[in-house]
mmCIF file of C-alpha atoms in Angstrom:
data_model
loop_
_atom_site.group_PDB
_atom_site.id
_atom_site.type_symbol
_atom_site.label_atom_id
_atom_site.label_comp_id
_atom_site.label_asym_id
_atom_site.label_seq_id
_atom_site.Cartn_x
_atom_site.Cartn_y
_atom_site.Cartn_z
ATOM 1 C CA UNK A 1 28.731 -41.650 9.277
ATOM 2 C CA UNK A 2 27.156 -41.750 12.662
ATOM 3 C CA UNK A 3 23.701 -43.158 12.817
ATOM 4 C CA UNK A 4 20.580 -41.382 14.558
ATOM 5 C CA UNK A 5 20.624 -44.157 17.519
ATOM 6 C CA UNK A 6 24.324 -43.496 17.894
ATOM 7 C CA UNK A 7 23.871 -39.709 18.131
ATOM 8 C CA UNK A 8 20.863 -40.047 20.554
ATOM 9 C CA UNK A 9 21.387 -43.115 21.771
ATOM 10 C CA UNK A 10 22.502 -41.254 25.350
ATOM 11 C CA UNK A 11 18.689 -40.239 26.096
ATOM 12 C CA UNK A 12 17.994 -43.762 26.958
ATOM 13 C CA UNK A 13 21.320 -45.903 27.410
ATOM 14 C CA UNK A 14 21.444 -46.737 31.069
ATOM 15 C CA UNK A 15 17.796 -45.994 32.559
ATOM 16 C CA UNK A 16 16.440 -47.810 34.857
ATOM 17 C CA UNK A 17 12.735 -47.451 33.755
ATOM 18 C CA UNK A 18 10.538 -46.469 31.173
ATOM 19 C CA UNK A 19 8.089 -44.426 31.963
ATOM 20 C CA UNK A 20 4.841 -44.994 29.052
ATOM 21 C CA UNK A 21 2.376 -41.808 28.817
ATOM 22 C CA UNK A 22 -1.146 -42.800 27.847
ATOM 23 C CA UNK A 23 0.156 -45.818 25.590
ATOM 24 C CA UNK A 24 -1.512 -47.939 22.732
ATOM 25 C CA UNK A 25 -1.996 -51.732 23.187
ATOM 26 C CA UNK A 26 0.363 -52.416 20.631
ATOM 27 C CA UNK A 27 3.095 -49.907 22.040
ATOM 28 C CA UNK A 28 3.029 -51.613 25.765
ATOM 29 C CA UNK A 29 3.088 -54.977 23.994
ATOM 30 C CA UNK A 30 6.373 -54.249 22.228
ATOM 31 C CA UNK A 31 8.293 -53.085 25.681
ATOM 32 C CA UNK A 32 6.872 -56.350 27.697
ATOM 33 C CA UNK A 33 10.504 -58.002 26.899
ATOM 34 C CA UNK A 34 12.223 -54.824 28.180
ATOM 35 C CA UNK A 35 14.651 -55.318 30.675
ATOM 36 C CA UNK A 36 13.901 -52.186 32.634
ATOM 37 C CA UNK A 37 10.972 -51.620 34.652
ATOM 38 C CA UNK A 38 8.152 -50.033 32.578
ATOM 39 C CA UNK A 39 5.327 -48.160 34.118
ATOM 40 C CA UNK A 40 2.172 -46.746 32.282
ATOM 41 C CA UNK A 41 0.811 -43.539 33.069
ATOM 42 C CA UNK A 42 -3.128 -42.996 32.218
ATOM 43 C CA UNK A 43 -6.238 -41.695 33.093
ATOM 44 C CA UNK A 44 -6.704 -45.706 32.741
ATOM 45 C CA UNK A 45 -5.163 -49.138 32.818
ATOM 46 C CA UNK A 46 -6.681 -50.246 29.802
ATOM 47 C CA UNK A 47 -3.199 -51.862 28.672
ATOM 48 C CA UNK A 48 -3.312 -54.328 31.835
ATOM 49 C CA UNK A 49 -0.333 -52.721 33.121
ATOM 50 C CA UNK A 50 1.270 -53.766 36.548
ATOM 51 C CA UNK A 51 3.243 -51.100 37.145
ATOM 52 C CA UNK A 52 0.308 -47.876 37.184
ATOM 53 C CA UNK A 53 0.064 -44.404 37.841
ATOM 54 C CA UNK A 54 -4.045 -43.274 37.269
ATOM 55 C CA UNK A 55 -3.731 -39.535 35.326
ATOM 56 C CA UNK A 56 -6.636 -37.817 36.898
ATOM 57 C CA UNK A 57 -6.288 -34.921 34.131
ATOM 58 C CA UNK A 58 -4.676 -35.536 30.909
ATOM 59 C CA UNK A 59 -2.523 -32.184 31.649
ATOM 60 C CA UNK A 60 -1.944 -30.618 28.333
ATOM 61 C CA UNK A 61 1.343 -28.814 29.711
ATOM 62 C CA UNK A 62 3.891 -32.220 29.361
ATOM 63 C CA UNK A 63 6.030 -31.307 32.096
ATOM 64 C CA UNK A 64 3.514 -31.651 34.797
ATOM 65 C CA UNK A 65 2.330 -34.863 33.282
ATOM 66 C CA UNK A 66 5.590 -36.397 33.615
ATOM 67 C CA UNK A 67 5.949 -34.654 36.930
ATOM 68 C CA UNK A 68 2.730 -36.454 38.322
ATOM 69 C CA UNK A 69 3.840 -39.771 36.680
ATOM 70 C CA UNK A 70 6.701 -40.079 38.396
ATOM 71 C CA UNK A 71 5.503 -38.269 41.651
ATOM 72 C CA UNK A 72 3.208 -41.482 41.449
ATOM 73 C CA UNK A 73 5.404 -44.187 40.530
ATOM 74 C CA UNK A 74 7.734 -42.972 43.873
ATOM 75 C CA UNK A 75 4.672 -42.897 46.056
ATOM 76 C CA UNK A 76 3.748 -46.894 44.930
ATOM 77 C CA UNK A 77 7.903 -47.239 44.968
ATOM 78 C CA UNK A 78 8.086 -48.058 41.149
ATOM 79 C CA UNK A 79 10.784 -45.862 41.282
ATOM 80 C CA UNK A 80 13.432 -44.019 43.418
ATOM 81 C CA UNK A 81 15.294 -41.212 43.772
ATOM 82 C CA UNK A 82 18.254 -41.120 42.010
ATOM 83 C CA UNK A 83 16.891 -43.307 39.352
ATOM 84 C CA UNK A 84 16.932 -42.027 35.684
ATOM 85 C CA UNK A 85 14.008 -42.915 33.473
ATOM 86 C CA UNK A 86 12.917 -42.503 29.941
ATOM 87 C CA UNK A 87 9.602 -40.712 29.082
ATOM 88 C CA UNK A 88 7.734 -41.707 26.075
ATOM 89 C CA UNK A 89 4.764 -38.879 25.849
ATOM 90 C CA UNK A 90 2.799 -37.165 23.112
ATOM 91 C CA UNK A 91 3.550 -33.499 22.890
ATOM 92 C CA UNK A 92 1.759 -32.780 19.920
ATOM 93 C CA UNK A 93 -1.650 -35.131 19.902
ATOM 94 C CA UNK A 94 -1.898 -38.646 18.875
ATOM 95 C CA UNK A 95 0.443 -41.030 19.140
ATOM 96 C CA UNK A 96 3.988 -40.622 21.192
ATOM 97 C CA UNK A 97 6.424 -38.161 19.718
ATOM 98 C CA UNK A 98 8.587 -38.313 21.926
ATOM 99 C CA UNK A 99 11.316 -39.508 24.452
ATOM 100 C CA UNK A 100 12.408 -37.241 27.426
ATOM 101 C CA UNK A 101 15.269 -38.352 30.232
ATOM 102 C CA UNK A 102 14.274 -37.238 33.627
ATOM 103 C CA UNK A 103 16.339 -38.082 36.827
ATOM 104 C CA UNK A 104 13.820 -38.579 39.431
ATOM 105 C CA UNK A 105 14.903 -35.958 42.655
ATOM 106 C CA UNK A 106 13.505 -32.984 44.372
ATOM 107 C CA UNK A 107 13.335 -31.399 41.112
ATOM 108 C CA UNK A 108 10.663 -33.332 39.700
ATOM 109 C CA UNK A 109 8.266 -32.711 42.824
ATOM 110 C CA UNK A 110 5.440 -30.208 42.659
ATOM 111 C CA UNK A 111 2.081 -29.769 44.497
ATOM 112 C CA UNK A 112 0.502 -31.018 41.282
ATOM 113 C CA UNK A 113 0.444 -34.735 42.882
ATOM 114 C CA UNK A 114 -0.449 -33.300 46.329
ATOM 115 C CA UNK A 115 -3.282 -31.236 44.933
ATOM 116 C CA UNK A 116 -5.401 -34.881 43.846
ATOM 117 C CA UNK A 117 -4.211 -37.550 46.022
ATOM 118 C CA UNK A 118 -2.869 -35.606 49.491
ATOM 119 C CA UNK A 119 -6.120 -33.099 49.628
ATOM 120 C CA UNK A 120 -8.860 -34.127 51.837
ATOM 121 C CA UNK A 121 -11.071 -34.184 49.222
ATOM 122 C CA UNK A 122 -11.309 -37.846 47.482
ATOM 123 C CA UNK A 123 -9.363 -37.760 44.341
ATOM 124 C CA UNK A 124 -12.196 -38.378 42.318
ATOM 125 C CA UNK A 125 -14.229 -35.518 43.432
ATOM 126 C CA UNK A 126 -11.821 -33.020 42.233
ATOM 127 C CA UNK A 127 -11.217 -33.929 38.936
ATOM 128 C CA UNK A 128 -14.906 -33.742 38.652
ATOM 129 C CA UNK A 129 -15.060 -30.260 39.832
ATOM 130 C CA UNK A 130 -12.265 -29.573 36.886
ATOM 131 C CA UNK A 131 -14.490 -31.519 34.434
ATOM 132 C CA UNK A 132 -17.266 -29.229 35.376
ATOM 133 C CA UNK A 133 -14.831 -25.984 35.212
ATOM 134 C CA UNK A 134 -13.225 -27.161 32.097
ATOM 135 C CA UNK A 135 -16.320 -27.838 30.249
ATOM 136 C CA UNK A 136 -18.165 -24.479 31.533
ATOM 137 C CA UNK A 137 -14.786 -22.913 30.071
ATOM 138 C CA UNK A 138 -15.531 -24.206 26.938
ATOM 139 C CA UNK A 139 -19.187 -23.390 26.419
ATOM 140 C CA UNK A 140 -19.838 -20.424 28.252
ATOM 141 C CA UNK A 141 -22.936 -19.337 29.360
ATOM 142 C CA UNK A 142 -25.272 -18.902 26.470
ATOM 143 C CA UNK A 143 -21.869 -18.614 24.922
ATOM 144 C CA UNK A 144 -20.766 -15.631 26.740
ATOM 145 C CA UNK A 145 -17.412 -15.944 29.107
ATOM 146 C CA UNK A 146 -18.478 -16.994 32.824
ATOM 147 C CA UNK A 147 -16.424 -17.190 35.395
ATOM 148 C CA UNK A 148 -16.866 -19.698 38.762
ATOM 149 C CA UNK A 149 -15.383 -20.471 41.772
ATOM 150 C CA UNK A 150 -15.253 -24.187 43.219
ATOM 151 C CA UNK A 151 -14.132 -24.592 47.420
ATOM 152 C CA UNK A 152 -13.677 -28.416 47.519
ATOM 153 C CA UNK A 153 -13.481 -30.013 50.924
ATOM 154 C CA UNK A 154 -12.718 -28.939 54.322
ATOM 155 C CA UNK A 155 -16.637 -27.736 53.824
ATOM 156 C CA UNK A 156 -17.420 -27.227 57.804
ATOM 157 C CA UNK A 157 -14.656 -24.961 58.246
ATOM 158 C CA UNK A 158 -15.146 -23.041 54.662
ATOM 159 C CA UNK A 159 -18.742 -22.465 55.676
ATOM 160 C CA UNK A 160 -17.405 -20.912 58.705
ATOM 161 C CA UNK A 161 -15.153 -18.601 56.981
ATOM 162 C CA UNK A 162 -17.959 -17.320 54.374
ATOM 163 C CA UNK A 163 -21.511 -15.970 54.684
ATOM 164 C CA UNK A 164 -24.471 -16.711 52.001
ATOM 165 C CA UNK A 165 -25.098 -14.208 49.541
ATOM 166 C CA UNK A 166 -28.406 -15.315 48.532
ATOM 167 C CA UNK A 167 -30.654 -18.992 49.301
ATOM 168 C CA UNK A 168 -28.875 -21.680 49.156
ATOM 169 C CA UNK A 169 -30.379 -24.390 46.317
ATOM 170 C CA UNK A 170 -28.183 -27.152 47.810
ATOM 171 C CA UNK A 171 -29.270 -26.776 51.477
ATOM 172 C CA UNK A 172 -32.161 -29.748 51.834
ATOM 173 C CA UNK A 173 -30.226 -31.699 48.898
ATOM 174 C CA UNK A 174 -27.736 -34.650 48.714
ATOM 175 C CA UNK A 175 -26.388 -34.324 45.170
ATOM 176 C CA UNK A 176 -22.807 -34.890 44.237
ATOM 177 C CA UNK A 177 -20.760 -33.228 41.705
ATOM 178 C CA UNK A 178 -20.120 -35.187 38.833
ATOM 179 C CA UNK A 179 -23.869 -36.392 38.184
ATOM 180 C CA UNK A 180 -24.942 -35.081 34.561
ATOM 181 C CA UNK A 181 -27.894 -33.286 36.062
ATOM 182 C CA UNK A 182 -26.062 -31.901 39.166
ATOM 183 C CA UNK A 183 -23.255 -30.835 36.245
ATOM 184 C CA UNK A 184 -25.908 -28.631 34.544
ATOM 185 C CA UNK A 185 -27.212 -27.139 37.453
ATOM 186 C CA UNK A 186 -23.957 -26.201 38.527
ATOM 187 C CA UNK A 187 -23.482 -24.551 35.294
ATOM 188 C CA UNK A 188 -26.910 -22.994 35.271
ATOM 189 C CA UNK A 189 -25.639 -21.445 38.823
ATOM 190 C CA UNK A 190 -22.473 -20.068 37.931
ATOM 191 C CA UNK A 191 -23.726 -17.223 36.453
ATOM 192 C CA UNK A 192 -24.603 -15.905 39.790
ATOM 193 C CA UNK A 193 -21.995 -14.447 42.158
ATOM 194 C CA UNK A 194 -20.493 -16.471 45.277
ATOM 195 C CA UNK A 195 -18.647 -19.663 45.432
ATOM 196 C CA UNK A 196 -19.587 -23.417 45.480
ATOM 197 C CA UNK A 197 -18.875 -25.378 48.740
ATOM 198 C CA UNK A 198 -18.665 -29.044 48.096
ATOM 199 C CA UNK A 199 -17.210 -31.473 50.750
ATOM 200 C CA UNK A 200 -14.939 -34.457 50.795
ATOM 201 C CA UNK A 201 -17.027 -36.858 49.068
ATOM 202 C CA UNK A 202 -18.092 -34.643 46.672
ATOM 203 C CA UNK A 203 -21.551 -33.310 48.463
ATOM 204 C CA UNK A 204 -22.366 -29.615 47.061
ATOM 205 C CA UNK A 205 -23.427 -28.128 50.614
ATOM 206 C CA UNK A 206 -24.000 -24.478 49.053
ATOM 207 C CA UNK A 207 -23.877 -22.034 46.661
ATOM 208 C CA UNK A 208 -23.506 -18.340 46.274
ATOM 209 C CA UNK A 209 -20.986 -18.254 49.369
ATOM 210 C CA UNK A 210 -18.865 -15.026 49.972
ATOM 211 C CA UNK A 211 -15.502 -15.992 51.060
ATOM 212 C CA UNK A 212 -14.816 -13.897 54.054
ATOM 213 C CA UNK A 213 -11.037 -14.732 54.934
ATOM 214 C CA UNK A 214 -8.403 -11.883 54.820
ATOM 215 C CA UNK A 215 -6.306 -11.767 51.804
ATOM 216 C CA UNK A 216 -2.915 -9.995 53.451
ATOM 217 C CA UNK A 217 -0.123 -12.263 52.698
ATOM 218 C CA UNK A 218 -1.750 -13.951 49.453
ATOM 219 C CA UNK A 219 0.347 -13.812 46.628
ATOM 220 C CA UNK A 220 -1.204 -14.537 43.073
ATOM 221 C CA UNK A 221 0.610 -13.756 40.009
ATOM 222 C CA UNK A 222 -0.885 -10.177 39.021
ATOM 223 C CA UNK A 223 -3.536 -9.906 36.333
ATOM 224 C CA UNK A 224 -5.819 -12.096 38.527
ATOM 225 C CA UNK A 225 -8.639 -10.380 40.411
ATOM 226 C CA UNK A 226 -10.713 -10.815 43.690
ATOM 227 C CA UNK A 227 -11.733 -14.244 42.511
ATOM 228 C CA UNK A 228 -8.449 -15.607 42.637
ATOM 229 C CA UNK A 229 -7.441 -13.879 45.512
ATOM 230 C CA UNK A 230 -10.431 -15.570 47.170
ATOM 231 C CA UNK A 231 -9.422 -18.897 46.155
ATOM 232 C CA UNK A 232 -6.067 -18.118 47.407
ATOM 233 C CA UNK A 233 -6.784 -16.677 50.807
ATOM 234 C CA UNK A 234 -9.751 -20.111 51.791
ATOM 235 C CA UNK A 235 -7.202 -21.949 51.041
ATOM 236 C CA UNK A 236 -4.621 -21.129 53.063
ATOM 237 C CA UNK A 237 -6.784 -20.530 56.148
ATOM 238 C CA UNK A 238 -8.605 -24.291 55.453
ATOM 239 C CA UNK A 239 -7.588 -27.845 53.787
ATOM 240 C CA UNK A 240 -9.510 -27.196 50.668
ATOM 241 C CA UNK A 241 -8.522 -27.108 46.967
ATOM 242 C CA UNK A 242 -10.390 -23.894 45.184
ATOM 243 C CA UNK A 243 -11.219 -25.083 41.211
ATOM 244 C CA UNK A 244 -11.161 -21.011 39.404
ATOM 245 C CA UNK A 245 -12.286 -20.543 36.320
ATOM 246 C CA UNK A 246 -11.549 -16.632 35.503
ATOM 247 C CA UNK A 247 -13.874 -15.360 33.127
ATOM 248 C CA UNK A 248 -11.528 -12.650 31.804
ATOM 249 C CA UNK A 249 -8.767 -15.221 30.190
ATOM 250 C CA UNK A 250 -10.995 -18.384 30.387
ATOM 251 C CA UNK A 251 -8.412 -20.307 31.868
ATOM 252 C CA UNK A 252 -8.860 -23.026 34.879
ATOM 253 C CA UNK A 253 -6.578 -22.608 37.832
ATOM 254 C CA UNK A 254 -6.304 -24.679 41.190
ATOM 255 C CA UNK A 255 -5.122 -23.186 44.425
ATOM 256 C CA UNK A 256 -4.132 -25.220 47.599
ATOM 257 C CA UNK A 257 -2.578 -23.990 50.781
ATOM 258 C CA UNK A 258 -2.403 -20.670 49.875
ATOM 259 C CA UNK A 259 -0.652 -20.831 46.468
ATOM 260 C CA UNK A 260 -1.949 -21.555 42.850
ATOM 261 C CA UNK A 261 -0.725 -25.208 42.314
ATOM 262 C CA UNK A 262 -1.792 -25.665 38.166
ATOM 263 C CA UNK A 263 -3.432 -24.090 35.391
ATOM 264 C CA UNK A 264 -5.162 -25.618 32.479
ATOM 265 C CA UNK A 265 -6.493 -23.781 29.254
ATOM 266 C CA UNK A 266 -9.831 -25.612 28.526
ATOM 267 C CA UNK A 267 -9.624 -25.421 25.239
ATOM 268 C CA UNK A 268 -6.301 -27.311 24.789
ATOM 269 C CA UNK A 269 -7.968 -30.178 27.167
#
């Protein structure tokens, strides 16, 4: 009778990595003898690894994790194309659950990597602006839904292509998103209409912008309103990433160059 290994044994006979998602100490210890190369992807190297791919989100849909993972391990030539490598990932919480063969080509490519380390803005600054979104997705404000919009970098030209709806609270200020205090007032904010401007290095230059670029030849998937189709339309005419969070489905969703790029549900982050 055939054994487990010898009916499965396929998924990682021949690789020529290992590719470790998030890993305990004690997992990365046990692979250290492994004749293939293993690289670990986190949001930190907290294994020593040498081979490492920083997670800026910890994206709760596995196939872009594994998609920026190895996006990242081509970029610091870890890998190449036409290599096959083994993912060892959680899918279900905790500790990995499973192993997934990926051959690393074209297919595996997505603007997910592009969004954090090819945008102008610092990588960094936007996954604090999806911290911020994420979290305001979660609590609400006053615990009713809110929705916000978030235009990071590219800030002279986005200012150009908007007008102020109101005073700006940022305008005499140098505060940067992903200070605690600058967090809440952020949230305390997005309960008004307009957008947030914040530039490269993470400088919130205004508030309660109106995005003024034409929308003809956006295309959003349908069920999203005038928000997204903002988002959408700065983005193609500028180099900014827009951070949504729609306040009628409470999901998160980041747009660059025109097209929406990834969507997270905060409350499976």
């Amino acid at each position: 009778m055939a054994s487990l290994p010898d009916l499965l044994g396929d998924i990682v006979t021949s690789v020529d990595a290992v590719f470790l998602f998030s890993p305990t100490s004690s997992l990365y210890d046990r692979f250290q003898d492994s004749e293939e190369e293993v690289v670990v992807v986190a949001p930190d190297n907290d294994v020593g690894a040498d081979d490492f791919v920083e997670l800026p989100l910890e994206f709760d849909n596995v196939r872009d994790r594994i998609k920026f993972g190895i996006q990242g391990a081509m970029d610091a030539e870890y890998v190449s194309e036409g290599d096959d490598v083994a993912c060892s990932v959680s899918v279900f919480g905790g500790n990995q659950d499973s192993v997934i063969r990926v051959r690393v080509d074209e297919t595996v490519e997505s603007g997910i990597y592009d969004l954090f380390v090819n945008s102008r803005a610092e990588p960094g600054v936007i996954r604090n602006v999806f911290e911020v979104a994420v979290e305001l997705g979660k609590k609400g404000q006053k615990g009713k839904p809110v929705g916000a919009l978030f235009v990071v970098g590219d800030a002279g030209k986005v200012m150009n292509k908007s007008r102020p709806l109101s005073y700006n609270p940022f305008e005499k200020s140098h505060v940067h998103v992903g200070d605690p205090i600058v967090n809440v007032m952020l949230k305390e904010f997005s309960r008004l209409d307009g957008a947030f401007v914040i530039s490269d290095s993470g400088k919130i230059v205004s508030a309660y912008r109106y995005l003024e670029p034409a929308a003809e030849g956006v295309d959003i998937p349908k069920g999203l309103g005038a928000r997204h189709m903002a988002a959408g339309a700065i983005t193609r005419d500028t180099n900014a990433t827009a951070v949504v969070l729609s306040e009628s489905d409470g999901l998160v969703r980041a747009f660059k160059g025109g097209k929406l790029i990834l969507e997270i549900d905060p409350e499976e982050y």
